[in-house]
Amino acid sequence: MTSLFDPVKIGAYTAKNRMFMAPMSRYRAPDFGKVPEMTVDYYRQRASSGLIIAESTRVNDWSGAMNCPGIHSEDQVAAWKQVTDAVHAEDGLIFLQLWHSGRAAHATHLPQGRVVVAPSAIPNTTNVMTANGLELPTPPKALTLDEIAELRSDFAKASRNALEAGFDGVELHAAGGFLIDTFLQEPTNQRTDQYGGSNENRFRFLREVLEDAIQIWGADRVAVKLSPTSSYNDMGKGDVKGTFSYVISELDKYGLAFLEVNEQLPFGEGTAENAAIIAELRKMWTGTYVANGNATFESGTARVADETATAISYGRPYIANPDLPQRFQQGAALAEPNMETFYGGDETGYTDYPALQQA
């Protein structure tokens, strides 16, 4: 019977266990998106995970979000290189999640001359963090074809930069109601050109960005994250099952390193309806499947044992337990994270959680 502690093949690599670290924004890169030295320690401490999927990282300077890291400048690449070197020195694997916020952004996050954009000019009603606290996102402008081409180019450059920074692969963030996800889903994509309307057209931007990444990395070092039933950022409406049946069936043709699926929102119980949709969509993916969303040791063990998941990506448990695999293996109690230090700040609540032997 397969367990969380067994190694697993993920594309070009073999992960030493099936307890992956999920991408989690910590907003600790205020220096023009350059990750600070403490980020080196943060990821190095967690290198015992089978795979680290580093936090959502901006592909350009108009991706939005406050103090979010980027991968579009030489300084950012050099800073991330220190992170990947540290993880590799601990025999770890690390992918970078490439991201653009789309309509989940505030105008104050953007440089002069840029505005909040999305496939269609449909506002988002989920608050975002700003310098003044939580505020509604700025209503977006519909992207022009030239801007879509520019974004595609920026994603490709980010892929090349991630390779230069020493990452082992990239994950395209097509979840959470951010840019790519809003192209995929009909309620947020009301375009009438080649990027809107049919499933094929709404999938077009992800397909283009994905094929560019594959050309740079090879398919076995590229992954995608989806969140079909998530309501975050006003998503998960309309024909979710039909849309993502098409998306996953198309992605399955590429031989990717893995597909990560957010199956449930943090702090939520989920619904039977959404669980049924996820179970049906799961059948359409034949490759490595990484399940994400409120997993425990027990539920993760069950998913891997019954082969409904190849690996589990854990989020909050990794914040307070840098040595999560060792704690699971020893049956040790888990430390509880301090939510007040999740976003922004210094080392407190970031790199000061002790490993088991230190505790």
JSON list of C-alpha atoms in Angstrom, two decimals, residues 60-65 100-121 137-144 147-148 150-151 154 179:
[
{"chain": "A", "resi": 60, "resn": "ASN", "atom": "CA", "xyz": [5.78, 41.43, -14.60]},
{"chain": "A", "resi": 61, "resn": "ASP", "atom": "CA", "xyz": [5.57, 44.66, -12.62]},
{"chain": "A", "resi": 62, "resn": "TRP", "atom": "CA", "xyz": [1.82, 45.02, -13.27]},
{"chain": "A", "resi": 63, "resn": "SER", "atom": "CA", "xyz": [0.80, 41.70, -11.78]},
{"chain": "A", "resi": 64, "resn": "GLY", "atom": "CA", "xyz": [-0.59, 43.36, -8.66]},
{"chain": "A", "resi": 65, "resn": "ALA", "atom": "CA", "xyz": [-0.44, 42.41, -4.94]},
{"chain": "A", "resi": 100, "resn": "HIS", "atom": "CA", "xyz": [-0.57, 37.38, -12.59]},
{"chain": "A", "resi": 101, "resn": "SER", "atom": "CA", "xyz": [-3.30, 38.74, -10.34]},
{"chain": "A", "resi": 102, "resn": "GLY", "atom": "CA", "xyz": [-5.64, 39.92, -13.08]},
{"chain": "A", "resi": 103, "resn": "ARG", "atom": "CA", "xyz": [-8.71, 41.62, -11.59]},
{"chain": "A", "resi": 104, "resn": "ALA", "atom": "CA", "xyz": [-7.73, 40.64, -7.99]},
{"chain": "A", "resi": 105, "resn": "ALA", "atom": "CA", "xyz": [-5.63, 43.78, -7.69]},
{"chain": "A", "resi": 106, "resn": "HIS", "atom": "CA", "xyz": [-5.82, 47.38, -6.59]},
{"chain": "A", "resi": 107, "resn": "ALA", "atom": "CA", "xyz": [-4.63, 50.30, -8.69]},
{"chain": "A", "resi": 108, "resn": "THR", "atom": "CA", "xyz": [-2.18, 51.28, -5.94]},
{"chain": "A", "resi": 109, "resn": "HIS", "atom": "CA", "xyz": [-0.29, 48.02, -6.57]},
{"chain": "A", "resi": 110, "resn": "LEU", "atom": "CA", "xyz": [0.56, 48.98, -10.15]},
{"chain": "A", "resi": 111, "resn": "PRO", "atom": "CA", "xyz": [3.21, 51.24, -11.68]},
{"chain": "A", "resi": 112, "resn": "GLN", "atom": "CA", "xyz": [2.26, 54.51, -13.33]},
{"chain": "A", "resi": 113, "resn": "GLY", "atom": "CA", "xyz": [0.61, 54.00, -16.69]},
{"chain": "A", "resi": 114, "resn": "ARG", "atom": "CA", "xyz": [-0.79, 50.55, -15.87]},
{"chain": "A", "resi": 115, "resn": "VAL", "atom": "CA", "xyz": [-4.32, 49.63, -14.90]},
{"chain": "A", "resi": 116, "resn": "VAL", "atom": "CA", "xyz": [-6.03, 46.55, -13.47]},
{"chain": "A", "resi": 117, "resn": "VAL", "atom": "CA", "xyz": [-6.91, 44.17, -16.31]},
{"chain": "A", "resi": 118, "resn": "ALA", "atom": "CA", "xyz": [-8.95, 41.04, -16.95]},
{"chain": "A", "resi": 119, "resn": "PRO", "atom": "CA", "xyz": [-10.41, 39.17, -19.95]},
{"chain": "A", "resi": 120, "resn": "SER", "atom": "CA", "xyz": [-13.62, 41.19, -19.49]},
{"chain": "A", "resi": 121, "resn": "ALA", "atom": "CA", "xyz": [-14.47, 44.33, -17.52]},
{"chain": "A", "resi": 137, "resn": "PRO", "atom": "CA", "xyz": [-10.16, 45.57, -6.01]},
{"chain": "A", "resi": 138, "resn": "THR", "atom": "CA", "xyz": [-10.14, 48.26, -8.68]},
{"chain": "A", "resi": 139, "resn": "PRO", "atom": "CA", "xyz": [-12.65, 47.41, -11.45]},
{"chain": "A", "resi": 140, "resn": "PRO", "atom": "CA", "xyz": [-10.69, 45.95, -14.37]},
{"chain": "A", "resi": 141, "resn": "LYS", "atom": "CA", "xyz": [-10.33, 47.05, -17.97]},
{"chain": "A", "resi": 142, "resn": "ALA", "atom": "CA", "xyz": [-10.85, 44.39, -20.64]},
{"chain": "A", "resi": 143, "resn": "LEU", "atom": "CA", "xyz": [-7.55, 43.32, -22.16]},
{"chain": "A", "resi": 144, "resn": "THR", "atom": "CA", "xyz": [-6.78, 44.21, -25.77]},
{"chain": "A", "resi": 147, "resn": "GLU", "atom": "CA", "xyz": [-2.00, 43.33, -24.14]},
{"chain": "A", "resi": 148, "resn": "ILE", "atom": "CA", "xyz": [-2.75, 39.60, -24.19]},
{"chain": "A", "resi": 150, "resn": "GLU", "atom": "CA", "xyz": [2.37, 41.16, -24.07]},
{"chain": "A", "resi": 151, "resn": "LEU", "atom": "CA", "xyz": [1.23, 39.05, -21.14]},
{"chain": "A", "resi": 154, "resn": "ASP", "atom": "CA", "xyz": [5.91, 38.14, -19.97]},
{"chain": "A", "resi": 179, "resn": "LEU", "atom": "CA", "xyz": [-5.71, 36.11, -14.49]}
]
